[in-house]
Amino acid sequence: MNNVTSVSEAPEAVEALSSLIESRRAVRRFRDDPVPEAVIRHCLELAALAPSSCNLQPWSFCVVQNPTLLHELRTVCLGQSAAKAPLIIAVLARPDTWKQSCADILKFWPEPSVPPAIERFYKKTAPFQYNQGWMGWRGFLKRQMLRFMSLKQPVMWTPNSVKQMRLWAVKSTALAAQNLMLAFQSYGYSTCPMEGFDEVRLRKVLPIPGDAMPIMLLAVGLPGERAVYNPRLRFPLEQHVLWY
Ligand SMILES: Cc1cc2nc3c(=O)[nH]c(=O)nc-3n(C[C@H](O)[C@H](O)[C@H](O)COP(=O)(O)O)c2cc1C
C-alpha cells in the first residue's frame, strides 16, 4: 500500500495544480519590471526538487539579469521577441558532473551517517554505470558485456556511451526546467522556453563549460500586452495515449 491520496480526496490540491498548469502559456512579450532575487532563488530551489536519475541532479542554471548580457542574448536568440525579457535563465544539462555529484551525495547525505548500501551505490555502482571512459571506450566494453548478459537476464542498456550520457542528462534537466516554469508561474511571472538560439554565439556570451549542454534559454518576466500569440492547441488525448 502507498500513501498516494486519491483525486477525490484532494480536490484542493488538484484544483491548484490544474489551474497552475493550465495558466502557463509561452509568453512572447514581457514587461521590463525586474524579477526579485528572492523569487528567482525560490523558483530555482523548486526546480531542483525535480526527480533526477539516481538523484545525480545533472543540471545547472545561468541566471542572466545584467542588461548588457541580456542585450547580447537577444541577438543570440535570433532577435526573437520572447528574448526581450528582464531575466533569461540558461538551462544546462550536465552529462559531465556525475562524478562530483556521487561525492556530493555522500557529503550532503541528510542523516548523521550514510547507509552502507548508499555508500556502495555511489562509490561503485554509479561510477560503473556512468563512467564511459576516454572517448567512450568503457561504454563500448560495457555494451559488449551487456549483449552477453542479456541472453540470460534483463539488462539496463543505457547510458553506455558518451552520446547516451547526453540524453541521460537532458531527461532529468527537462523535468527541472518544467518545475522552474511552473514555479515562476505560481509567483505570477510568465516564461517562454526557447531553443531558437545560436549555441556557438551563446558560448561566447556566457562561460558555459565545454561538456555542458544548453538545452533551452528560459525568458522570464511579467506578461506584457498581447503576451500570448495564439490560442492554446493540444491534440485529442486518444491521439497520443495508448491504453493497455
Ligand atoms: C523545447 C522547447 C523549445 C521552444 N522554443 C521556442 C522558441 O525558441 N521560441 C518561442 O517563441 N517559443 C518556443 N517554445 C514554446 C512553444 O512554441 C510553446 O510551448 C508551444 O507552442 C505551446 O504553447 P504553450 O506553451 O503556450 O502551451 C519552445 C518550447 C519548448 C518546449
PDB file of C-alpha atoms and ligand atoms in Angstrom:
ATOM      1  CA  MET A   1       0.000   0.000   0.000  1.00  0.00           C
ATOM      2  CA  ASN A   2       1.233   3.502  -0.692  1.00  0.00           C
ATOM      3  CA  ASN A   3       0.054   6.828   0.747  1.00  0.00           C
ATOM      4  CA  VAL A   4      -0.974   8.495  -2.504  1.00  0.00           C
ATOM      5  CA  THR A   5      -4.124  10.491  -1.880  1.00  0.00           C
ATOM      6  CA  SER A   6      -6.833   9.774  -4.440  1.00  0.00           C
ATOM      7  CA  VAL A   7      -8.100  12.553  -6.729  1.00  0.00           C
ATOM      8  CA  SER A   8     -11.454  12.723  -4.974  1.00  0.00           C
ATOM      9  CA  GLU A   9      -9.787  13.116  -1.573  1.00  0.00           C
ATOM     10  CA  ALA A  10      -7.624  16.031  -2.642  1.00  0.00           C
ATOM     11  CA  PRO A  11      -9.749  18.385  -4.739  1.00  0.00           C
ATOM     12  CA  GLU A  12      -7.958  21.497  -3.500  1.00  0.00           C
ATOM     13  CA  ALA A  13      -4.525  20.253  -4.480  1.00  0.00           C
ATOM     14  CA  VAL A  14      -5.842  19.055  -7.826  1.00  0.00           C
ATOM     15  CA  GLU A  15      -7.550  22.375  -8.465  1.00  0.00           C
ATOM     16  CA  ALA A  16      -4.449  24.334  -7.507  1.00  0.00           C
ATOM     17  CA  LEU A  17      -2.171  22.240  -9.687  1.00  0.00           C
ATOM     18  CA  SER A  18      -4.614  22.202 -12.614  1.00  0.00           C
ATOM     19  CA  SER A  19      -5.036  25.951 -12.599  1.00  0.00           C
ATOM     20  CA  LEU A  20      -1.278  26.475 -12.357  1.00  0.00           C
ATOM     21  CA  ILE A  21      -0.561  24.138 -15.272  1.00  0.00           C
ATOM     22  CA  GLU A  22      -3.457  25.477 -17.324  1.00  0.00           C
ATOM     23  CA  SER A  23      -2.470  29.110 -16.761  1.00  0.00           C
ATOM     24  CA  ARG A  24       1.094  28.631 -18.034  1.00  0.00           C
ATOM     25  CA  ARG A  25       1.500  29.733 -21.608  1.00  0.00           C
ATOM     26  CA  ALA A  26       4.542  30.527 -23.690  1.00  0.00           C
ATOM     27  CA  VAL A  27       4.665  34.318 -23.397  1.00  0.00           C
ATOM     28  CA  ARG A  28       6.394  36.289 -26.148  1.00  0.00           C
ATOM     29  CA  ARG A  29       6.023  39.865 -24.839  1.00  0.00           C
ATOM     30  CA  PHE A  30       7.327  40.851 -21.424  1.00  0.00           C
ATOM     31  CA  ARG A  31       7.247  43.981 -19.317  1.00  0.00           C
ATOM     32  CA  ASP A  32      10.572  45.472 -18.185  1.00  0.00           C
ATOM     33  CA  ASP A  33       9.927  45.030 -14.433  1.00  0.00           C
ATOM     34  CA  PRO A  34      12.773  43.061 -12.854  1.00  0.00           C
ATOM     35  CA  VAL A  35      12.110  39.722 -11.199  1.00  0.00           C
ATOM     36  CA  PRO A  36      13.022  39.925  -7.471  1.00  0.00           C
ATOM     37  CA  GLU A  37      16.048  37.871  -6.500  1.00  0.00           C
ATOM     38  CA  ALA A  38      14.157  36.099  -3.696  1.00  0.00           C
ATOM     39  CA  VAL A  39      11.625  34.881  -6.263  1.00  0.00           C
ATOM     40  CA  ILE A  40      14.367  33.675  -8.602  1.00  0.00           C
ATOM     41  CA  ARG A  41      16.110  31.817  -5.780  1.00  0.00           C
ATOM     42  CA  HIS A  42      12.941  30.118  -4.574  1.00  0.00           C
ATOM     43  CA  CYS A  43      11.984  29.096  -8.111  1.00  0.00           C
ATOM     44  CA  LEU A  44      15.453  27.605  -8.666  1.00  0.00           C
ATOM     45  CA  GLU A  45      15.102  25.671  -5.412  1.00  0.00           C
ATOM     46  CA  LEU A  46      11.757  24.310  -6.624  1.00  0.00           C
ATOM     47  CA  ALA A  47      13.320  23.444  -9.985  1.00  0.00           C
ATOM     48  CA  ALA A  48      15.944  21.396  -8.172  1.00  0.00           C
ATOM     49  CA  LEU A  49      13.195  19.380  -6.457  1.00  0.00           C
ATOM     50  CA  ALA A  50      12.572  17.706  -9.812  1.00  0.00           C
ATOM     51  CA  PRO A  51      13.333  13.993  -9.860  1.00  0.00           C
ATOM     52  CA  SER A  52      16.625  13.050 -11.457  1.00  0.00           C
ATOM     53  CA  SER A  53      18.311   9.840 -12.484  1.00  0.00           C
ATOM     54  CA  CYS A  54      19.957   8.326  -9.366  1.00  0.00           C
ATOM     55  CA  ASN A  55      19.399  11.756  -7.799  1.00  0.00           C
ATOM     56  CA  LEU A  56      22.548  12.970  -9.548  1.00  0.00           C
ATOM     57  CA  GLN A  57      20.884  16.296 -10.461  1.00  0.00           C
ATOM     58  CA  PRO A  58      22.697  16.691 -13.790  1.00  0.00           C
ATOM     59  CA  TRP A  59      21.712  20.309 -14.399  1.00  0.00           C
ATOM     60  CA  SER A  60      22.904  23.834 -13.867  1.00  0.00           C
ATOM     61  CA  PHE A  61      21.399  27.256 -14.474  1.00  0.00           C
ATOM     62  CA  CYS A  62      22.965  30.544 -15.652  1.00  0.00           C
ATOM     63  CA  VAL A  63      20.840  33.407 -14.360  1.00  0.00           C
ATOM     64  CA  VAL A  64      21.207  36.499 -16.532  1.00  0.00           C
ATOM     65  CA  GLN A  65      19.889  39.893 -15.401  1.00  0.00           C
ATOM     66  CA  ASN A  66      22.789  42.069 -16.479  1.00  0.00           C
ATOM     67  CA  PRO A  67      21.392  44.488 -19.139  1.00  0.00           C
ATOM     68  CA  THR A  68      24.450  44.221 -21.417  1.00  0.00           C
ATOM     69  CA  LEU A  69      24.359  40.425 -21.378  1.00  0.00           C
ATOM     70  CA  LEU A  70      20.581  40.398 -21.866  1.00  0.00           C
ATOM     71  CA  HIS A  71      21.045  42.609 -24.895  1.00  0.00           C
ATOM     72  CA  GLU A  72      23.637  40.202 -26.314  1.00  0.00           C
ATOM     73  CA  LEU A  73      21.352  37.229 -25.602  1.00  0.00           C
ATOM     74  CA  ARG A  74      18.635  38.802 -27.732  1.00  0.00           C
ATOM     75  CA  THR A  75      20.958  38.541 -30.717  1.00  0.00           C
ATOM     76  CA  VAL A  76      21.925  35.004 -29.667  1.00  0.00           C
ATOM     77  CA  CYS A  77      18.183  34.169 -29.640  1.00  0.00           C
ATOM     78  CA  LEU A  78      17.943  35.266 -33.274  1.00  0.00           C
ATOM     79  CA  GLY A  79      16.243  38.523 -32.261  1.00  0.00           C
ATOM     80  CA  GLN A  80      13.057  36.735 -31.300  1.00  0.00           C
ATOM     81  CA  SER A  81      10.552  38.741 -29.328  1.00  0.00           C
ATOM     82  CA  ALA A  82      10.394  36.345 -26.353  1.00  0.00           C
ATOM     83  CA  ALA A  83      14.065  37.070 -25.696  1.00  0.00           C
ATOM     84  CA  LYS A  84      13.276  40.684 -24.766  1.00  0.00           C
ATOM     85  CA  ALA A  85      12.744  39.717 -21.140  1.00  0.00           C
ATOM     86  CA  PRO A  86      14.185  41.181 -17.918  1.00  0.00           C
ATOM     87  CA  LEU A  87      15.501  37.750 -16.959  1.00  0.00           C
ATOM     88  CA  ILE A  88      16.890  34.896 -19.016  1.00  0.00           C
ATOM     89  CA  ILE A  89      17.958  31.619 -17.467  1.00  0.00           C
ATOM     90  CA  ALA A  90      20.135  29.291 -19.499  1.00  0.00           C
ATOM     91  CA  VAL A  91      19.170  25.748 -18.554  1.00  0.00           C
ATOM     92  CA  LEU A  92      22.163  23.442 -18.919  1.00  0.00           C
ATOM     93  CA  ALA A  93      22.132  19.645 -18.974  1.00  0.00           C
ATOM     94  CA  ARG A  94      25.325  18.340 -17.350  1.00  0.00           C
ATOM     95  CA  PRO A  95      26.475  14.908 -18.533  1.00  0.00           C
ATOM     96  CA  ASP A  96      29.865  15.883 -17.078  1.00  0.00           C
ATOM     97  CA  THR A  97      29.051  16.309 -13.362  1.00  0.00           C
ATOM     98  CA  TRP A  98      28.039  12.784 -12.297  1.00  0.00           C
ATOM     99  CA  LYS A  99      31.376  12.075 -10.567  1.00  0.00           C
ATOM    100  CA  GLN A 100      31.250  15.172  -8.396  1.00  0.00           C
ATOM    101  CA  SER A 101      27.557  14.510  -7.734  1.00  0.00           C
ATOM    102  CA  CYS A 102      28.322  10.984  -6.466  1.00  0.00           C
ATOM    103  CA  ALA A 103      30.788  12.526  -3.995  1.00  0.00           C
ATOM    104  CA  ASP A 104      28.316  15.277  -3.070  1.00  0.00           C
ATOM    105  CA  ILE A 105      25.515  12.798  -2.324  1.00  0.00           C
ATOM    106  CA  LEU A 106      27.760  11.205   0.305  1.00  0.00           C
ATOM    107  CA  LYS A 107      28.931  14.624   1.549  1.00  0.00           C
ATOM    108  CA  PHE A 108      25.451  16.143   1.895  1.00  0.00           C
ATOM    109  CA  TRP A 109      23.611  12.996   2.996  1.00  0.00           C
ATOM    110  CA  PRO A 110      20.791  14.310   5.260  1.00  0.00           C
ATOM    111  CA  GLU A 111      21.369  11.855   8.104  1.00  0.00           C
ATOM    112  CA  PRO A 112      24.213  11.587  10.624  1.00  0.00           C
ATOM    113  CA  SER A 113      25.726   8.641   8.765  1.00  0.00           C
ATOM    114  CA  VAL A 114      25.471   7.406   5.197  1.00  0.00           C
ATOM    115  CA  PRO A 115      23.801   3.965   4.979  1.00  0.00           C
ATOM    116  CA  PRO A 116      26.313   1.369   3.697  1.00  0.00           C
ATOM    117  CA  ALA A 117      24.100   0.478   0.703  1.00  0.00           C
ATOM    118  CA  ILE A 118      24.027   4.139  -0.355  1.00  0.00           C
ATOM    119  CA  GLU A 119      27.772   4.456   0.051  1.00  0.00           C
ATOM    120  CA  ARG A 120      28.325   1.313  -2.016  1.00  0.00           C
ATOM    121  CA  PHE A 121      25.975   2.544  -4.705  1.00  0.00           C
ATOM    122  CA  TYR A 122      27.616   5.941  -5.160  1.00  0.00           C
ATOM    123  CA  LYS A 123      31.173   4.627  -4.816  1.00  0.00           C
ATOM    124  CA  LYS A 124      30.844   1.545  -7.010  1.00  0.00           C
ATOM    125  CA  THR A 125      27.568   1.017  -8.919  1.00  0.00           C
ATOM    126  CA  ALA A 126      27.034   4.575 -10.155  1.00  0.00           C
ATOM    127  CA  PRO A 127      30.630   5.082 -11.330  1.00  0.00           C
ATOM    128  CA  PHE A 128      30.393   1.774 -13.199  1.00  0.00           C
ATOM    129  CA  GLN A 129      27.159   2.903 -14.797  1.00  0.00           C
ATOM    130  CA  TYR A 130      28.177   6.442 -15.755  1.00  0.00           C
ATOM    131  CA  ASN A 131      31.905   6.309 -16.441  1.00  0.00           C
ATOM    132  CA  GLN A 132      32.127   5.803 -20.217  1.00  0.00           C
ATOM    133  CA  GLY A 133      35.922   6.193 -20.261  1.00  0.00           C
ATOM    134  CA  TRP A 134      38.073   8.200 -22.617  1.00  0.00           C
ATOM    135  CA  MET A 135      36.281   8.556 -25.980  1.00  0.00           C
ATOM    136  CA  GLY A 136      33.653   6.128 -24.632  1.00  0.00           C
ATOM    137  CA  TRP A 137      35.908   3.033 -24.560  1.00  0.00           C
ATOM    138  CA  ARG A 138      34.453   1.795 -21.274  1.00  0.00           C
ATOM    139  CA  GLY A 139      30.943   2.257 -22.659  1.00  0.00           C
ATOM    140  CA  PHE A 140      31.932   0.166 -25.673  1.00  0.00           C
ATOM    141  CA  LEU A 141      33.149  -2.663 -23.434  1.00  0.00           C
ATOM    142  CA  LYS A 142      30.023  -2.426 -21.292  1.00  0.00           C
ATOM    143  CA  ARG A 143      27.824  -2.739 -24.382  1.00  0.00           C
ATOM    144  CA  GLN A 144      29.582  -5.962 -25.376  1.00  0.00           C
ATOM    145  CA  MET A 145      29.249  -7.298 -21.841  1.00  0.00           C
ATOM    146  CA  LEU A 146      25.549  -6.389 -21.731  1.00  0.00           C
ATOM    147  CA  ARG A 147      24.876  -8.170 -25.006  1.00  0.00           C
ATOM    148  CA  PHE A 148      26.220 -11.318 -23.438  1.00  0.00           C
ATOM    149  CA  MET A 149      24.403 -10.815 -20.116  1.00  0.00           C
ATOM    150  CA  SER A 150      21.100 -10.043 -21.831  1.00  0.00           C
ATOM    151  CA  LEU A 151      20.912 -13.607 -23.126  1.00  0.00           C
ATOM    152  CA  LYS A 152      20.226 -14.689 -19.556  1.00  0.00           C
ATOM    153  CA  GLN A 153      18.573 -11.741 -17.838  1.00  0.00           C
ATOM    154  CA  PRO A 154      17.070  -8.277 -18.374  1.00  0.00           C
ATOM    155  CA  VAL A 155      19.744  -5.571 -18.501  1.00  0.00           C
ATOM    156  CA  MET A 156      19.795  -1.786 -18.482  1.00  0.00           C
ATOM    157  CA  TRP A 157      21.112  -0.871 -21.934  1.00  0.00           C
ATOM    158  CA  THR A 158      21.712   2.820 -21.368  1.00  0.00           C
ATOM    159  CA  PRO A 159      23.588   5.045 -20.718  1.00  0.00           C
ATOM    160  CA  ASN A 160      26.552   3.205 -22.148  1.00  0.00           C
ATOM    161  CA  SER A 161      28.110   5.723 -24.498  1.00  0.00           C
ATOM    162  CA  VAL A 162      29.065   9.389 -24.460  1.00  0.00           C
ATOM    163  CA  LYS A 163      26.037  10.153 -26.642  1.00  0.00           C
ATOM    164  CA  GLN A 164      23.685   8.289 -24.295  1.00  0.00           C
ATOM    165  CA  MET A 165      25.123  10.222 -21.351  1.00  0.00           C
ATOM    166  CA  ARG A 166      23.989  13.413 -23.042  1.00  0.00           C
ATOM    167  CA  LEU A 167      20.449  12.111 -23.414  1.00  0.00           C
ATOM    168  CA  TRP A 168      20.628  10.869 -19.816  1.00  0.00           C
ATOM    169  CA  ALA A 169      21.374  14.382 -18.570  1.00  0.00           C
ATOM    170  CA  VAL A 170      18.782  16.037 -20.813  1.00  0.00           C
ATOM    171  CA  LYS A 171      15.942  13.853 -19.468  1.00  0.00           C
ATOM    172  CA  SER A 172      16.368  14.984 -15.862  1.00  0.00           C
ATOM    173  CA  THR A 173      17.176  18.582 -16.803  1.00  0.00           C
ATOM    174  CA  ALA A 174      13.987  18.928 -18.849  1.00  0.00           C
ATOM    175  CA  LEU A 175      11.995  17.958 -15.746  1.00  0.00           C
ATOM    176  CA  ALA A 176      13.796  20.631 -13.738  1.00  0.00           C
ATOM    177  CA  ALA A 177      13.052  23.165 -16.480  1.00  0.00           C
ATOM    178  CA  GLN A 178       9.352  22.401 -16.284  1.00  0.00           C
ATOM    179  CA  ASN A 179       9.426  22.781 -12.483  1.00  0.00           C
ATOM    180  CA  LEU A 180      11.148  26.118 -12.990  1.00  0.00           C
ATOM    181  CA  MET A 181       8.465  27.383 -15.383  1.00  0.00           C
ATOM    182  CA  LEU A 182       5.646  26.323 -13.074  1.00  0.00           C
ATOM    183  CA  ALA A 183       7.388  27.853 -10.071  1.00  0.00           C
ATOM    184  CA  PHE A 184       7.633  31.245 -11.825  1.00  0.00           C
ATOM    185  CA  GLN A 185       4.034  30.879 -12.943  1.00  0.00           C
ATOM    186  CA  SER A 186       2.949  30.376  -9.330  1.00  0.00           C
ATOM    187  CA  TYR A 187       4.549  33.738  -8.495  1.00  0.00           C
ATOM    188  CA  GLY A 188       2.680  35.427 -11.369  1.00  0.00           C
ATOM    189  CA  TYR A 189       5.731  35.557 -13.668  1.00  0.00           C
ATOM    190  CA  SER A 190       5.435  34.214 -17.178  1.00  0.00           C
ATOM    191  CA  THR A 191       8.024  32.260 -19.114  1.00  0.00           C
ATOM    192  CA  CYS A 192       8.969  31.208 -22.602  1.00  0.00           C
ATOM    193  CA  PRO A 193      11.265  28.235 -23.145  1.00  0.00           C
ATOM    194  CA  MET A 194      13.470  28.918 -26.174  1.00  0.00           C
ATOM    195  CA  GLU A 195      15.540  26.514 -28.189  1.00  0.00           C
ATOM    196  CA  GLY A 196      15.716  29.009 -31.023  1.00  0.00           C
ATOM    197  CA  PHE A 197      19.232  30.273 -30.299  1.00  0.00           C
ATOM    198  CA  ASP A 198      22.731  30.114 -31.695  1.00  0.00           C
ATOM    199  CA  GLU A 199      24.665  27.814 -29.371  1.00  0.00           C
ATOM    200  CA  VAL A 200      28.052  28.850 -30.737  1.00  0.00           C
ATOM    201  CA  ARG A 201      27.335  32.526 -30.049  1.00  0.00           C
ATOM    202  CA  LEU A 202      25.760  31.672 -26.676  1.00  0.00           C
ATOM    203  CA  ARG A 203      29.055  30.117 -25.603  1.00  0.00           C
ATOM    204  CA  LYS A 204      30.808  33.374 -26.457  1.00  0.00           C
ATOM    205  CA  VAL A 205      28.408  35.372 -24.268  1.00  0.00           C
ATOM    206  CA  LEU A 206      28.215  33.039 -21.250  1.00  0.00           C
ATOM    207  CA  PRO A 207      31.037  30.914 -19.795  1.00  0.00           C
ATOM    208  CA  ILE A 208      29.336  27.553 -20.416  1.00  0.00           C
ATOM    209  CA  PRO A 209      31.580  24.538 -19.651  1.00  0.00           C
ATOM    210  CA  GLY A 210      32.518  22.638 -22.803  1.00  0.00           C
ATOM    211  CA  ASP A 211      30.614  19.448 -21.943  1.00  0.00           C
ATOM    212  CA  ALA A 212      27.514  21.253 -20.633  1.00  0.00           C
ATOM    213  CA  MET A 213      24.539  21.327 -23.000  1.00  0.00           C
ATOM    214  CA  PRO A 214      22.372  24.426 -23.091  1.00  0.00           C
ATOM    215  CA  ILE A 215      19.005  22.766 -23.704  1.00  0.00           C
ATOM    216  CA  MET A 216      16.912  25.902 -23.520  1.00  0.00           C
ATOM    217  CA  LEU A 217      17.010  29.561 -22.653  1.00  0.00           C
ATOM    218  CA  LEU A 218      14.123  30.464 -20.411  1.00  0.00           C
ATOM    219  CA  ALA A 219      12.762  34.003 -20.746  1.00  0.00           C
ATOM    220  CA  VAL A 220      11.043  35.174 -17.568  1.00  0.00           C
ATOM    221  CA  GLY A 221       9.072  38.292 -16.665  1.00  0.00           C
ATOM    222  CA  LEU A 222       5.684  39.837 -16.143  1.00  0.00           C
ATOM    223  CA  PRO A 223       3.497  39.387 -19.222  1.00  0.00           C
ATOM    224  CA  GLY A 224       3.145  42.457 -21.461  1.00  0.00           C
ATOM    225  CA  GLU A 225       0.359  43.488 -23.843  1.00  0.00           C
ATOM    226  CA  ARG A 226      -0.870  40.698 -26.130  1.00  0.00           C
ATOM    227  CA  ALA A 227       1.691  38.487 -24.435  1.00  0.00           C
ATOM    228  CA  VAL A 228       0.374  35.207 -25.823  1.00  0.00           C
ATOM    229  CA  TYR A 229       0.312  34.943 -29.599  1.00  0.00           C
ATOM    230  CA  ASN A 230      -2.172  32.137 -30.241  1.00  0.00           C
ATOM    231  CA  PRO A 231      -4.989  30.240 -28.554  1.00  0.00           C
ATOM    232  CA  ARG A 232      -3.908  27.041 -26.847  1.00  0.00           C
ATOM    233  CA  LEU A 233      -3.902  23.976 -29.067  1.00  0.00           C
ATOM    234  CA  ARG A 234      -3.437  20.390 -27.913  1.00  0.00           C
ATOM    235  CA  PHE A 235      -4.188  17.193 -29.798  1.00  0.00           C
ATOM    236  CA  PRO A 236      -7.007  14.931 -28.573  1.00  0.00           C
ATOM    237  CA  LEU A 237      -5.808  12.658 -25.769  1.00  0.00           C
ATOM    238  CA  GLU A 238      -6.564   9.460 -27.668  1.00  0.00           C
ATOM    239  CA  GLN A 239      -4.187  10.540 -30.430  1.00  0.00           C
ATOM    240  CA  HIS A 240      -1.126  10.156 -28.234  1.00  0.00           C
ATOM    241  CA  VAL A 241      -2.152   7.814 -25.424  1.00  0.00           C
ATOM    242  CA  LEU A 242      -2.199   4.054 -25.675  1.00  0.00           C
ATOM    243  CA  TRP A 243      -4.113   2.111 -23.043  1.00  0.00           C
ATOM    244  CA  TYR A 244      -3.268  -1.485 -22.275  1.00  0.00           C
TER     245      TYR A 244
HETATM  246  C1  LIG B   1      11.972  22.794 -26.077  1.00  0.00           C
HETATM  247  C2  LIG B   1      11.110  23.978 -26.446  1.00  0.00           C
HETATM  248  C3  LIG B   1      11.635  24.954 -27.272  1.00  0.00           C
HETATM  249  C4  LIG B   1      10.882  26.100 -27.588  1.00  0.00           C
HETATM  250  N1  LIG B   1      11.465  27.109 -28.316  1.00  0.00           N
HETATM  251  C5  LIG B   1      10.779  28.245 -28.518  1.00  0.00           C
HETATM  252  C6  LIG B   1      11.418  29.351 -29.132  1.00  0.00           C
HETATM  253  O1  LIG B   1      12.587  29.317 -29.484  1.00  0.00           O
HETATM  254  N2  LIG B   1      10.697  30.486 -29.311  1.00  0.00           N
HETATM  255  C7  LIG B   1       9.391  30.591 -28.897  1.00  0.00           C
HETATM  256  O2  LIG B   1       8.801  31.661 -29.085  1.00  0.00           O
HETATM  257  N3  LIG B   1       8.769  29.555 -28.308  1.00  0.00           N
HETATM  258  C8  LIG B   1       9.427  28.389 -28.084  1.00  0.00           C
HETATM  259  N4  LIG B   1       8.833  27.357 -27.427  1.00  0.00           N
HETATM  260  C9  LIG B   1       7.453  27.491 -26.954  1.00  0.00           C
HETATM  261  C10 LIG B   1       6.479  26.636 -27.759  1.00  0.00           C
HETATM  262  O3  LIG B   1       6.310  27.186 -29.034  1.00  0.00           O
HETATM  263  C11 LIG B   1       5.165  26.560 -26.989  1.00  0.00           C
HETATM  264  O4  LIG B   1       5.399  25.925 -25.755  1.00  0.00           O
HETATM  265  C12 LIG B   1       4.107  25.786 -27.766  1.00  0.00           C
HETATM  266  O5  LIG B   1       3.737  26.491 -28.924  1.00  0.00           O
HETATM  267  C13 LIG B   1       2.848  25.530 -26.949  1.00  0.00           C
HETATM  268  O6  LIG B   1       2.319  26.725 -26.423  1.00  0.00           O
HETATM  269  P1  LIG B   1       2.056  26.908 -24.855  1.00  0.00           P
HETATM  270  O7  LIG B   1       3.384  26.665 -24.150  1.00  0.00           O
HETATM  271  O8  LIG B   1       1.610  28.337 -24.691  1.00  0.00           O
HETATM  272  O9  LIG B   1       1.027  25.920 -24.428  1.00  0.00           O
HETATM  273  C14 LIG B   1       9.556  26.228 -27.114  1.00  0.00           C
HETATM  274  C15 LIG B   1       9.038  25.207 -26.297  1.00  0.00           C
HETATM  275  C16 LIG B   1       9.810  24.122 -25.952  1.00  0.00           C
HETATM  276  C17 LIG B   1       9.253  23.074 -25.017  1.00  0.00           C
END
